[in-house]
mmCIF file with all atom_site columns, C-alpha atoms in Angstrom:
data_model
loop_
_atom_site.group_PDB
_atom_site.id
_atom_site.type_symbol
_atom_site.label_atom_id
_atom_site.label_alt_id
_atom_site.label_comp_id
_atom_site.label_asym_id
_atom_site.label_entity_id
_atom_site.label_seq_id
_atom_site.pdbx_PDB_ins_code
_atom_site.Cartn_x
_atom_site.Cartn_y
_atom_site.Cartn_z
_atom_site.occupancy
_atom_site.B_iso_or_equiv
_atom_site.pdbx_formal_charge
_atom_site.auth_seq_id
_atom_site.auth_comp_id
_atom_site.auth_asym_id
_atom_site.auth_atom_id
_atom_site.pdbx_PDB_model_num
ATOM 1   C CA . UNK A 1 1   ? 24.923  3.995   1.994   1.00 80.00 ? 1   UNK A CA 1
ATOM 2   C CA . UNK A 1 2   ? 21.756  2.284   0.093   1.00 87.00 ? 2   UNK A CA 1
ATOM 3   C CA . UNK A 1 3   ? 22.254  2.695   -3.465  1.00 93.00 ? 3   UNK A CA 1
ATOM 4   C CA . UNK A 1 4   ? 19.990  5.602   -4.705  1.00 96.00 ? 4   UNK A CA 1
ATOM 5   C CA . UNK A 1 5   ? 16.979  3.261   -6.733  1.00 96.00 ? 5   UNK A CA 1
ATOM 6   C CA . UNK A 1 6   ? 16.351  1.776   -3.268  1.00 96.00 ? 6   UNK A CA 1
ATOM 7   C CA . UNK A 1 7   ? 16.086  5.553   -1.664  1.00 96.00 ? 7   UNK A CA 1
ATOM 8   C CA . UNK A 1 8   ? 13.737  6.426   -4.599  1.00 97.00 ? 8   UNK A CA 1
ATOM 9   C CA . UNK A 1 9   ? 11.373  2.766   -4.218  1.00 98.00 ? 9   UNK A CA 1
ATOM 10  C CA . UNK A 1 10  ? 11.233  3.920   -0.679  1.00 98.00 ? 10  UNK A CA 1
ATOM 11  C CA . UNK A 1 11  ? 10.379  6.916   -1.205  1.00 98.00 ? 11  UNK A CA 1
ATOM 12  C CA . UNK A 1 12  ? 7.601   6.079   -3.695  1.00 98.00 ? 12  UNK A CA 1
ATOM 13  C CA . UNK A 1 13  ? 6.136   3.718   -1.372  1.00 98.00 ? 13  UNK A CA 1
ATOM 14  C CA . UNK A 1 14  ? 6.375   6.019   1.737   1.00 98.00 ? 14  UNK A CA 1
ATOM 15  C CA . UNK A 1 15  ? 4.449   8.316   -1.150  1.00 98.00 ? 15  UNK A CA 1
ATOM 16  C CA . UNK A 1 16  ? 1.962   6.425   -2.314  1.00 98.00 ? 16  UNK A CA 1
ATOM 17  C CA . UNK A 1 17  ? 0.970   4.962   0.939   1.00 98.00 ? 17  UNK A CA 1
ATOM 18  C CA . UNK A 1 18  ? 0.279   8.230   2.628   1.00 98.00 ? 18  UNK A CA 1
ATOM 19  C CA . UNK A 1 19  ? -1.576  9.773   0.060   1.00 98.00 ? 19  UNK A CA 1
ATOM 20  C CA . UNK A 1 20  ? -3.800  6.316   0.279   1.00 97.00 ? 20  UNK A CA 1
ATOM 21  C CA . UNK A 1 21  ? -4.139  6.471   3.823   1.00 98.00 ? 21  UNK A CA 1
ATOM 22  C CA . UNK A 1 22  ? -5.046  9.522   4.147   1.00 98.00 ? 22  UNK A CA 1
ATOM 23  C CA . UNK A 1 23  ? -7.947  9.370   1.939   1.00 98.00 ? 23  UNK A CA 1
ATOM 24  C CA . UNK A 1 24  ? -9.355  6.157   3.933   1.00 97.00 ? 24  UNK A CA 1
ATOM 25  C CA . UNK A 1 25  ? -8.517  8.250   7.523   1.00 98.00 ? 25  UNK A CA 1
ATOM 26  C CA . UNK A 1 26  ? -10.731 11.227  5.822   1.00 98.00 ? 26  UNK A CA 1
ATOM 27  C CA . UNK A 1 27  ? -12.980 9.192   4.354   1.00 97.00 ? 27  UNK A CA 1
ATOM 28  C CA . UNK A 1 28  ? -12.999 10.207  0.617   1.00 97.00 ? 28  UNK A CA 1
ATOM 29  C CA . UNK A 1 29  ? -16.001 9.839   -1.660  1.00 97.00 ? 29  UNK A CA 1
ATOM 30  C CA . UNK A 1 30  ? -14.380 8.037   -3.864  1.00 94.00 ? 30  UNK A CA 1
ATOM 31  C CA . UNK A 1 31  ? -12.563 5.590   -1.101  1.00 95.00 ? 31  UNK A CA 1
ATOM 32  C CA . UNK A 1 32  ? -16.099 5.591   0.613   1.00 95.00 ? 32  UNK A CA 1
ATOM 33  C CA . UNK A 1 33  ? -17.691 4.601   -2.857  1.00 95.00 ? 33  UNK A CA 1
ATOM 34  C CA . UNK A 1 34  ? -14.429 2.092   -3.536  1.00 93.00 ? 34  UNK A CA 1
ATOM 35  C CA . UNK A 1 35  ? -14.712 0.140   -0.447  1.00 94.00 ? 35  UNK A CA 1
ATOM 36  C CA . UNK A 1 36  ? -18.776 -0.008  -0.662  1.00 94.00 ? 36  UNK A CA 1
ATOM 37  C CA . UNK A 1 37  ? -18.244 -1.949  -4.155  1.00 94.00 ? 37  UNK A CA 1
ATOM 38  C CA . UNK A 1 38  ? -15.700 -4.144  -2.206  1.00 95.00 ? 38  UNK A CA 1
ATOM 39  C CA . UNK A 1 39  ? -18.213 -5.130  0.287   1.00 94.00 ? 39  UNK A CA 1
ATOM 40  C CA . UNK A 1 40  ? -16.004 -4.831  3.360   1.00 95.00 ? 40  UNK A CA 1
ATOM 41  C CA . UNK A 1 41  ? -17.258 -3.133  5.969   1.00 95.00 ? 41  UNK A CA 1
ATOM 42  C CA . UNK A 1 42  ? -16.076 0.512   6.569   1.00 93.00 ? 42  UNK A CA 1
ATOM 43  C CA . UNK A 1 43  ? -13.931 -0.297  9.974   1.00 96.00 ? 43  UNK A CA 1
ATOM 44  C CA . UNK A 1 44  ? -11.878 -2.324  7.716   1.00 96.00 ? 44  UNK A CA 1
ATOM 45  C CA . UNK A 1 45  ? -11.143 0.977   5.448   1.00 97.00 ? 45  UNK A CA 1
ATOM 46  C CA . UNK A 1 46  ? -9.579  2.342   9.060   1.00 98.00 ? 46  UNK A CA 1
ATOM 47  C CA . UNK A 1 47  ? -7.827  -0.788  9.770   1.00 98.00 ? 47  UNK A CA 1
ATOM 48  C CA . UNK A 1 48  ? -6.365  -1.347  6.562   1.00 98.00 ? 48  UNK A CA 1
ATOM 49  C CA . UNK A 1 49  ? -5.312  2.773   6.838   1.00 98.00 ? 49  UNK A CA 1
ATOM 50  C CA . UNK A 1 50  ? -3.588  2.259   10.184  1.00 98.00 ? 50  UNK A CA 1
ATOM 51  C CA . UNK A 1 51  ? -1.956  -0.724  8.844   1.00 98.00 ? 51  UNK A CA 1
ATOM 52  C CA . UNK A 1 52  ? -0.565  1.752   5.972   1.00 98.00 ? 52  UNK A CA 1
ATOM 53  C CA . UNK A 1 53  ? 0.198   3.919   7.915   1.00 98.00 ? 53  UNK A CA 1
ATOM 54  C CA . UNK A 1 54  ? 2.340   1.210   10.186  1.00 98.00 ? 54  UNK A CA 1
ATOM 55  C CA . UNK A 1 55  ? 4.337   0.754   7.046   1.00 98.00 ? 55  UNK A CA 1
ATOM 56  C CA . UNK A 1 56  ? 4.691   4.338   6.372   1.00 98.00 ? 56  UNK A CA 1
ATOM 57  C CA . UNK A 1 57  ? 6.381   4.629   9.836   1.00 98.00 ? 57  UNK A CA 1
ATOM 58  C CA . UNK A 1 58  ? 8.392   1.377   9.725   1.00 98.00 ? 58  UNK A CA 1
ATOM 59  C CA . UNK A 1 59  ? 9.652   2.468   5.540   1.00 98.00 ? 59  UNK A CA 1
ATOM 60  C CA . UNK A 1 60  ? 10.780  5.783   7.086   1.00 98.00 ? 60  UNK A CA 1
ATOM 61  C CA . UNK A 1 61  ? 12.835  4.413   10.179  1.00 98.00 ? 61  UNK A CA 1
ATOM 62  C CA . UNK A 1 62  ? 14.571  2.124   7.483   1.00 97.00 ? 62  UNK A CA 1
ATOM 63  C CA . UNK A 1 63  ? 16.084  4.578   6.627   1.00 96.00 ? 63  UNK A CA 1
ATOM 64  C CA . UNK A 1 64  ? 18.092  4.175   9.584   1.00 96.00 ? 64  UNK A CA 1
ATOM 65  C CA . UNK A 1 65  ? 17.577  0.827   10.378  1.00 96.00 ? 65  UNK A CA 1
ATOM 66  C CA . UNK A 1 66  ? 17.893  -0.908  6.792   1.00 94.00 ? 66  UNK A CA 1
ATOM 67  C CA . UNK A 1 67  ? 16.290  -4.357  8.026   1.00 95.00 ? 67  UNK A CA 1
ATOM 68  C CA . UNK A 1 68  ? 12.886  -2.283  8.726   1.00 97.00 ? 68  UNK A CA 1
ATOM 69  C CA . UNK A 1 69  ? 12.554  -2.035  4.990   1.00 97.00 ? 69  UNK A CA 1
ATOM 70  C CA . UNK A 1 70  ? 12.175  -5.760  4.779   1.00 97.00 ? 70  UNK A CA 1
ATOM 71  C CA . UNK A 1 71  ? 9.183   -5.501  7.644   1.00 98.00 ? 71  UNK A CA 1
ATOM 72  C CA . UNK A 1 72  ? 7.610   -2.755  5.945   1.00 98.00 ? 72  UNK A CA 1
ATOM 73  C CA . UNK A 1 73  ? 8.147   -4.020  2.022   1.00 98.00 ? 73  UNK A CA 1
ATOM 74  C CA . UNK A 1 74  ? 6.428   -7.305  3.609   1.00 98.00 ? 74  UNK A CA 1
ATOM 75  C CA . UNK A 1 75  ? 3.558   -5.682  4.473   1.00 98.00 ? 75  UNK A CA 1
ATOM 76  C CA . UNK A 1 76  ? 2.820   -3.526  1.834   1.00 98.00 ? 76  UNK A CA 1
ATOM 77  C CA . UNK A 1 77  ? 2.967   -6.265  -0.465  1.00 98.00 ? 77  UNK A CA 1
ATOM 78  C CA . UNK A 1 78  ? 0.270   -8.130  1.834   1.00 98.00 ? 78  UNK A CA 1
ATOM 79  C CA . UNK A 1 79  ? -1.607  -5.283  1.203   1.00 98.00 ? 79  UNK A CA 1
ATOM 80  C CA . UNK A 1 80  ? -1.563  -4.659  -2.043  1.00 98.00 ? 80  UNK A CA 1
ATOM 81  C CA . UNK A 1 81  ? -2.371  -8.669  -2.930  1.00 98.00 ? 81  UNK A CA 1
ATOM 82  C CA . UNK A 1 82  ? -5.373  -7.298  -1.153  1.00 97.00 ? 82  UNK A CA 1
ATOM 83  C CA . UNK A 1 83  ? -6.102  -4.720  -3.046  1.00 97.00 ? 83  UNK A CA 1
ATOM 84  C CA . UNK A 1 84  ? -5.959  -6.251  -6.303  1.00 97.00 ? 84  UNK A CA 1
ATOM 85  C CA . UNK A 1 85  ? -8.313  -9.225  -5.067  1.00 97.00 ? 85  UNK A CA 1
ATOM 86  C CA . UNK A 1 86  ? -10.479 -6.301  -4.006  1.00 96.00 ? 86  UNK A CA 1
ATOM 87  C CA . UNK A 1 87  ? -10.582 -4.655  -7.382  1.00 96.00 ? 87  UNK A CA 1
ATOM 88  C CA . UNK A 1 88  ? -10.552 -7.730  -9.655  1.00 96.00 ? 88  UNK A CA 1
ATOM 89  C CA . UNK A 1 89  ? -12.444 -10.105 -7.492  1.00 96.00 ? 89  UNK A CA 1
ATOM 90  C CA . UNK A 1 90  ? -14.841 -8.404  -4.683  1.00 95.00 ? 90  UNK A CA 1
ATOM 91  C CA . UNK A 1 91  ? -16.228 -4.908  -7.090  1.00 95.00 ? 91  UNK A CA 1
ATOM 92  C CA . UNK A 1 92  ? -14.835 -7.058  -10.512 1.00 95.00 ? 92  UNK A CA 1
ATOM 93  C CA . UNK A 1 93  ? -13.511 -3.813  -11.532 1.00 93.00 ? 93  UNK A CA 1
ATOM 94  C CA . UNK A 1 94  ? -11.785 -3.512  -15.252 1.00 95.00 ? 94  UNK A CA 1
ATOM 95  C CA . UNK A 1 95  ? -8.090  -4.488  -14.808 1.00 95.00 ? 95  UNK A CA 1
ATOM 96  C CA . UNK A 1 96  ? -7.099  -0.879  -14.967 1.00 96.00 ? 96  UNK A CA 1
ATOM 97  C CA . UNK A 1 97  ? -8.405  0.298   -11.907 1.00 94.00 ? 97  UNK A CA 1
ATOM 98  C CA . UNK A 1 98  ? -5.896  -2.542  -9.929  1.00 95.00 ? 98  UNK A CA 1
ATOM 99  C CA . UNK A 1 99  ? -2.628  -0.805  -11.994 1.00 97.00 ? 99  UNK A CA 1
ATOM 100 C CA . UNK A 1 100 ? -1.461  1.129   -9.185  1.00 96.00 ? 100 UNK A CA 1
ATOM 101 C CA . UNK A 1 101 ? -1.686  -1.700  -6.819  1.00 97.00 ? 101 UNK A CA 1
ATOM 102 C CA . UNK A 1 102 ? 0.117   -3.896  -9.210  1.00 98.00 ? 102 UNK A CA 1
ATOM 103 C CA . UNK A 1 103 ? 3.097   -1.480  -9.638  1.00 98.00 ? 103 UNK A CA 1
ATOM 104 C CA . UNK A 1 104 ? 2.740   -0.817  -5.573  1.00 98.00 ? 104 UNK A CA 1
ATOM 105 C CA . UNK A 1 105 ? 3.249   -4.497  -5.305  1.00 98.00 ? 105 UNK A CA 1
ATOM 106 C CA . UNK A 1 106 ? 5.891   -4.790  -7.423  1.00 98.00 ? 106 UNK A CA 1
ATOM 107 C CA . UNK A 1 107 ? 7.879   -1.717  -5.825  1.00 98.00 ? 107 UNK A CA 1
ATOM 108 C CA . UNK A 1 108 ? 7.426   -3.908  -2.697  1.00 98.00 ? 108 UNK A CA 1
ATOM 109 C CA . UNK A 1 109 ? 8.156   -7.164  -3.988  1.00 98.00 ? 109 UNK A CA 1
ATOM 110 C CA . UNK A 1 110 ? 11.635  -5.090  -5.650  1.00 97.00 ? 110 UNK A CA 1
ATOM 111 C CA . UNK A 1 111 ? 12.701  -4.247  -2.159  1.00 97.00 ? 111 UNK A CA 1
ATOM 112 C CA . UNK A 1 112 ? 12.493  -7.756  -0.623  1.00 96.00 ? 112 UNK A CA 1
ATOM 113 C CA . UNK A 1 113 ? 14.309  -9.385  -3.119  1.00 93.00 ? 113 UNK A CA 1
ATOM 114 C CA . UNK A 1 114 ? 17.366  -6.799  -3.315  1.00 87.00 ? 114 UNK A CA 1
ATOM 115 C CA . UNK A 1 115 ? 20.705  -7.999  -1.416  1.00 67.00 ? 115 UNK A CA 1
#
């Protein structure tokens, strides 16, 4: 049995990364208006989602197969180095707007240095 803070990081990632997914899959405003100031183009908002959404599916079978976590941690922490170059560097938002990738990445970075 995983100790329960690894349950809960998973958890918060499988969370998180739905939530964000979902709003690139149904095109948001605000995603739509995010990933204009990036400059990517908009089939990279539905890559990046499926990639998410990859993760999602790989952090929830970890659950049974612990060694998926590593897979999925891995590349949610890909992603969210992304995401702060995004914000930071490509739409040079204010440092605040990259906080939730930051902490995303660090839940990430958490579960592949654990055991």
């Amino acid at each position: 049995m995983e100790p329960l803070w690894i349950i809960l990081i998973q958890c918060i990632l499988i969370g998180m990364f739905a939530l964000s997914a979902s709003f690139k899959f149904l095109r948001t405003r605000s995603m739509v208006q995010h990933w204009t100031q990036y400059r990517y183009p908009t089939w990279g908002m539905f890559a990046v989602a499926s990639l998410e959404t990859a993760g999602i599916v790989l952090m929830i079978s970890a659950f049974w197969s612990p060694e998926n976590r590593i897979y999925a941690a891995s590349l949610f922490a890909v992603l969210m180095i992304g995401a702060v170059h995004a914000h930071l560097v490509r739409a040079r938002h204010h440092p605040v707007m990259a906080i939730n990738a930051v902490l995303m990445l660090g839940l990430s970075v958490t579960l592949l240095f654990q055991k």
